[in-house]
Amino acid sequence: MSSRTTMNAVQLLQIKNLQELRGFVEPYIQQVFDEMLLHHDGEDIVKNPRFHSAIWEASTKILPNLEVQVVVDANYNLHISSGSAGYVDFQINPVGMKLPIKCWIHTHPFGSAYFSGVDWRTIRIWGAKMESAYVLGGYDHYGVWSNKLPELLKIITQESIDKSSTRIQHMNKGFIGGEEE
């Protein structure tokens, strides 16, 4: 089954119960990742807007605006979970996850890319064992974190094909060099 077929099936099931919808999240994201592996390596995929769009769609089209997280481990295996409108964690500890974490990607389905206090706490705990992280606030609005500058989140808004804006969020000082949205 292709990722497009999965999305069509999801649209038909929007009125059914949440647990059934959650069952589509992991296979959909995994299918997109596997399809992309045919043309890209894992390192490129975790940064790829198509992969981020699939995670965003899982959060806002498959699920009714609930957070989704994807942890990409050292072997480029995906560990996927979904939560509430404002929080996500693993219901069951991810079995077989290999460190270091290549990338942690999660959504803020209410449409604002920034690190919350819980997100910064996750960075404090896992940052030494994590290479990068993304927070998705929309198709063209995201934050990117790297363990090379562990106290900073770079927030990017793509306003058009050739224009984007950037803001910086500091772990302890909040937003730097711009007004909070």
mmCIF file of C-alpha atoms in Angstrom:
data_model
loop_
_atom_site.group_PDB
_atom_site.id
_atom_site.type_symbol
_atom_site.label_atom_id
_atom_site.label_comp_id
_atom_site.label_asym_id
_atom_site.label_seq_id
_atom_site.Cartn_x
_atom_site.Cartn_y
_atom_site.Cartn_z
ATOM 1 C CA MET A 1 0.000 0.000 0.000
ATOM 2 C CA SER A 2 1.396 3.440 -0.909
ATOM 3 C CA SER A 3 1.395 6.488 1.350
ATOM 4 C CA ARG A 4 -1.223 8.156 -0.910
ATOM 5 C CA THR A 5 -3.552 5.159 -0.513
ATOM 6 C CA THR A 6 -3.106 5.360 3.243
ATOM 7 C CA MET A 7 -4.080 9.058 3.256
ATOM 8 C CA ASN A 8 -7.221 8.325 1.191
ATOM 9 C CA ALA A 9 -8.226 5.624 3.670
ATOM 10 C CA VAL A 10 -7.621 8.005 6.560
ATOM 11 C CA GLN A 11 -9.964 10.627 5.120
ATOM 12 C CA LEU A 12 -12.773 8.048 5.048
ATOM 13 C CA LEU A 13 -12.169 7.184 8.696
ATOM 14 C CA GLN A 14 -11.983 10.711 10.139
ATOM 15 C CA ILE A 15 -15.248 10.269 12.048
ATOM 16 C CA LYS A 16 -14.226 6.954 13.638
ATOM 17 C CA ASN A 17 -12.598 6.684 17.029
ATOM 18 C CA LEU A 18 -9.201 8.128 17.854
ATOM 19 C CA GLN A 19 -7.496 4.807 18.580
ATOM 20 C CA GLU A 20 -8.283 3.606 15.093
ATOM 21 C CA LEU A 21 -6.828 6.813 13.624
ATOM 22 C CA ARG A 22 -3.696 6.500 15.765
ATOM 23 C CA GLY A 23 -3.165 3.111 14.121
ATOM 24 C CA PHE A 24 -2.499 4.870 10.799
ATOM 25 C CA VAL A 25 0.200 7.232 12.098
ATOM 26 C CA GLU A 26 3.142 4.857 12.422
ATOM 27 C CA PRO A 27 2.589 2.974 9.139
ATOM 28 C CA TYR A 28 2.077 6.205 7.187
ATOM 29 C CA ILE A 29 5.266 7.850 8.453
ATOM 30 C CA GLN A 30 7.200 4.600 8.035
ATOM 31 C CA GLN A 31 5.903 4.193 4.451
ATOM 32 C CA VAL A 32 7.012 7.706 3.508
ATOM 33 C CA PHE A 33 10.437 7.093 5.096
ATOM 34 C CA ASP A 34 10.817 3.754 3.279
ATOM 35 C CA GLU A 35 9.768 5.299 -0.054
ATOM 36 C CA MET A 36 12.327 8.080 0.443
ATOM 37 C CA LEU A 37 15.078 5.542 1.258
ATOM 38 C CA LEU A 38 14.908 4.460 -2.378
ATOM 39 C CA HIS A 39 16.436 7.825 -3.386
ATOM 40 C CA HIS A 40 18.079 9.274 -0.244
ATOM 41 C CA ASP A 41 20.133 8.099 2.688
ATOM 42 C CA GLY A 42 18.737 8.289 6.218
ATOM 43 C CA GLU A 43 20.765 11.357 7.151
ATOM 44 C CA ASP A 44 19.246 13.332 4.266
ATOM 45 C CA ILE A 45 15.720 12.132 5.022
ATOM 46 C CA VAL A 46 15.609 13.437 8.595
ATOM 47 C CA LYS A 47 16.225 16.964 7.214
ATOM 48 C CA ASN A 48 13.955 16.593 4.186
ATOM 49 C CA PRO A 49 10.791 18.746 3.999
ATOM 50 C CA ARG A 50 8.856 15.811 2.448
ATOM 51 C CA PHE A 51 9.546 13.707 5.537
ATOM 52 C CA HIS A 52 8.611 16.620 7.807
ATOM 53 C CA SER A 53 5.400 17.112 5.794
ATOM 54 C CA ALA A 54 4.461 13.469 6.347
ATOM 55 C CA ILE A 55 4.895 13.898 10.109
ATOM 56 C CA TRP A 56 2.883 17.141 9.990
ATOM 57 C CA GLU A 57 0.113 15.396 8.000
ATOM 58 C CA ALA A 58 0.023 12.575 10.548
ATOM 59 C CA SER A 59 -0.429 15.182 13.289
ATOM 60 C CA THR A 60 -3.022 17.364 11.542
ATOM 61 C CA LYS A 61 -4.770 15.267 8.881
ATOM 62 C CA ILE A 62 -4.719 11.719 10.216
ATOM 63 C CA LEU A 63 -5.121 12.853 13.819
ATOM 64 C CA PRO A 64 -7.265 15.789 14.935
ATOM 65 C CA ASN A 65 -4.360 18.174 15.679
ATOM 66 C CA LEU A 66 -2.517 15.964 18.139
ATOM 67 C CA GLU A 67 1.225 15.980 18.711
ATOM 68 C CA VAL A 68 3.302 13.330 16.968
ATOM 69 C CA GLN A 69 6.945 12.540 17.630
ATOM 70 C CA VAL A 70 9.439 10.550 15.611
ATOM 71 C CA VAL A 71 12.757 9.512 17.105
ATOM 72 C CA VAL A 72 15.295 8.368 14.526
ATOM 73 C CA ASP A 73 17.853 6.174 16.233
ATOM 74 C CA ALA A 74 21.506 5.444 15.390
ATOM 75 C CA ASN A 75 20.456 2.737 12.912
ATOM 76 C CA TYR A 76 17.862 5.014 11.272
ATOM 77 C CA ASN A 77 15.010 3.043 12.779
ATOM 78 C CA LEU A 78 11.908 5.107 13.533
ATOM 79 C CA HIS A 79 10.235 5.171 16.950
ATOM 80 C CA ILE A 80 6.881 6.897 16.532
ATOM 81 C CA SER A 81 4.230 7.955 19.033
ATOM 82 C CA SER A 82 1.287 10.344 19.288
ATOM 83 C CA GLY A 83 -0.113 12.243 22.215
ATOM 84 C CA SER A 84 -2.541 15.024 23.042
ATOM 85 C CA ALA A 85 -2.938 18.494 21.540
ATOM 86 C CA GLY A 86 -0.078 19.782 23.687
ATOM 87 C CA TYR A 87 2.045 16.829 24.816
ATOM 88 C CA VAL A 88 3.564 13.630 23.460
ATOM 89 C CA ASP A 89 5.700 10.890 24.960
ATOM 90 C CA PHE A 90 6.074 7.158 24.537
ATOM 91 C CA GLN A 91 3.245 5.143 26.059
ATOM 92 C CA ILE A 92 5.615 2.188 26.104
ATOM 93 C CA ASN A 93 9.399 2.569 26.226
ATOM 94 C CA PRO A 94 10.803 2.280 22.703
ATOM 95 C CA VAL A 95 12.249 -1.214 22.478
ATOM 96 C CA GLY A 96 15.491 -1.572 20.562
ATOM 97 C CA MET A 97 16.265 2.138 20.220
ATOM 98 C CA LYS A 98 20.008 2.536 19.561
ATOM 99 C CA LEU A 99 21.912 5.583 20.755
ATOM 100 C CA PRO A 100 22.908 8.164 19.771
ATOM 101 C CA ILE A 101 19.607 9.541 18.549
ATOM 102 C CA LYS A 102 20.104 10.877 15.031
ATOM 103 C CA CYS A 103 17.062 13.129 15.199
ATOM 104 C CA TRP A 104 13.993 13.853 17.339
ATOM 105 C CA ILE A 105 11.126 15.401 15.390
ATOM 106 C CA HIS A 106 7.839 16.436 16.958
ATOM 107 C CA THR A 107 4.881 18.601 16.049
ATOM 108 C CA HIS A 108 3.112 21.542 17.604
ATOM 109 C CA PRO A 109 -0.189 21.110 15.735
ATOM 110 C CA PHE A 110 -1.523 24.434 17.026
ATOM 111 C CA GLY A 111 0.856 26.007 14.491
ATOM 112 C CA SER A 112 3.788 27.491 16.390
ATOM 113 C CA ALA A 113 7.327 26.141 16.146
ATOM 114 C CA TYR A 114 9.272 26.731 19.358
ATOM 115 C CA PHE A 115 10.604 24.646 22.235
ATOM 116 C CA SER A 116 8.303 24.545 25.245
ATOM 117 C CA GLY A 117 9.643 24.044 28.749
ATOM 118 C CA VAL A 118 9.026 20.305 28.354
ATOM 119 C CA ASP A 119 10.957 20.330 25.056
ATOM 120 C CA TRP A 120 13.935 22.102 26.644
ATOM 121 C CA ARG A 121 13.833 19.588 29.503
ATOM 122 C CA THR A 122 13.981 16.789 26.911
ATOM 123 C CA ILE A 123 17.003 18.505 25.333
ATOM 124 C CA ARG A 124 18.700 18.815 28.742
ATOM 125 C CA ILE A 125 18.171 15.097 29.408
ATOM 126 C CA TRP A 126 18.859 13.669 25.948
ATOM 127 C CA GLY A 127 20.932 16.387 24.230
ATOM 128 C CA ALA A 128 24.299 14.740 24.849
ATOM 129 C CA LYS A 129 22.950 11.590 23.164
ATOM 130 C CA MET A 130 21.092 13.366 20.357
ATOM 131 C CA GLU A 131 22.474 14.922 17.181
ATOM 132 C CA SER A 132 19.549 17.102 16.080
ATOM 133 C CA ALA A 133 15.907 17.919 16.699
ATOM 134 C CA TYR A 134 13.072 19.586 14.813
ATOM 135 C CA VAL A 135 9.811 21.056 16.042
ATOM 136 C CA LEU A 136 7.221 21.441 13.291
ATOM 137 C CA GLY A 137 4.656 24.230 13.444
ATOM 138 C CA GLY A 138 3.405 23.900 9.873
ATOM 139 C CA TYR A 139 4.540 22.991 6.375
ATOM 140 C CA ASP A 140 6.801 26.052 6.132
ATOM 141 C CA HIS A 141 7.370 26.830 9.812
ATOM 142 C CA TYR A 142 9.814 24.823 11.900
ATOM 143 C CA GLY A 143 12.577 24.988 14.463
ATOM 144 C CA VAL A 144 15.882 23.156 14.180
ATOM 145 C CA TRP A 145 18.254 22.325 17.040
ATOM 146 C CA SER A 146 21.763 20.847 16.896
ATOM 147 C CA ASN A 147 23.992 19.489 19.618
ATOM 148 C CA LYS A 148 26.705 21.778 18.210
ATOM 149 C CA LEU A 149 24.807 24.786 19.681
ATOM 150 C CA PRO A 150 22.759 23.049 22.373
ATOM 151 C CA GLU A 151 21.233 26.156 23.950
ATOM 152 C CA LEU A 152 19.754 27.503 20.688
ATOM 153 C CA LEU A 153 16.751 26.674 18.534
ATOM 154 C CA LYS A 154 16.715 28.273 15.082
ATOM 155 C CA ILE A 155 13.105 28.950 14.039
ATOM 156 C CA ILE A 156 12.483 29.321 10.317
ATOM 157 C CA THR A 157 9.360 30.553 8.552
ATOM 158 C CA GLN A 158 9.375 30.142 4.780
ATOM 159 C CA GLU A 159 7.253 33.077 3.615
ATOM 160 C CA SER A 160 7.640 32.437 -0.128
ATOM 161 C CA ILE A 161 9.910 30.509 -2.471
ATOM 162 C CA ASP A 162 12.683 33.061 -2.096
ATOM 163 C CA LYS A 163 11.938 34.663 1.261
ATOM 164 C CA SER A 164 12.208 33.276 4.760
ATOM 165 C CA SER A 165 12.564 34.728 8.226
ATOM 166 C CA THR A 166 14.616 33.357 11.092
ATOM 167 C CA ARG A 167 14.355 33.790 14.850
ATOM 168 C CA ILE A 168 16.461 32.316 17.625
ATOM 169 C CA GLN A 169 15.135 30.866 20.862
ATOM 170 C CA HIS A 170 17.666 30.493 23.672
ATOM 171 C CA MET A 171 17.213 27.760 26.269
ATOM 172 C CA ASN A 172 17.444 30.206 29.185
ATOM 173 C CA LYS A 173 16.891 33.661 27.666
ATOM 174 C CA GLY A 174 13.849 33.074 25.466
ATOM 175 C CA PHE A 175 13.621 34.663 22.034
ATOM 176 C CA ILE A 176 16.634 36.637 20.835
ATOM 177 C CA GLY A 177 16.611 39.334 18.172
ATOM 178 C CA GLY A 178 12.914 39.429 17.437
ATOM 179 C CA GLU A 179 9.467 39.635 18.846
ATOM 180 C CA GLU A 180 7.644 36.522 19.930
ATOM 181 C CA GLU A 181 4.748 35.748 17.599
#
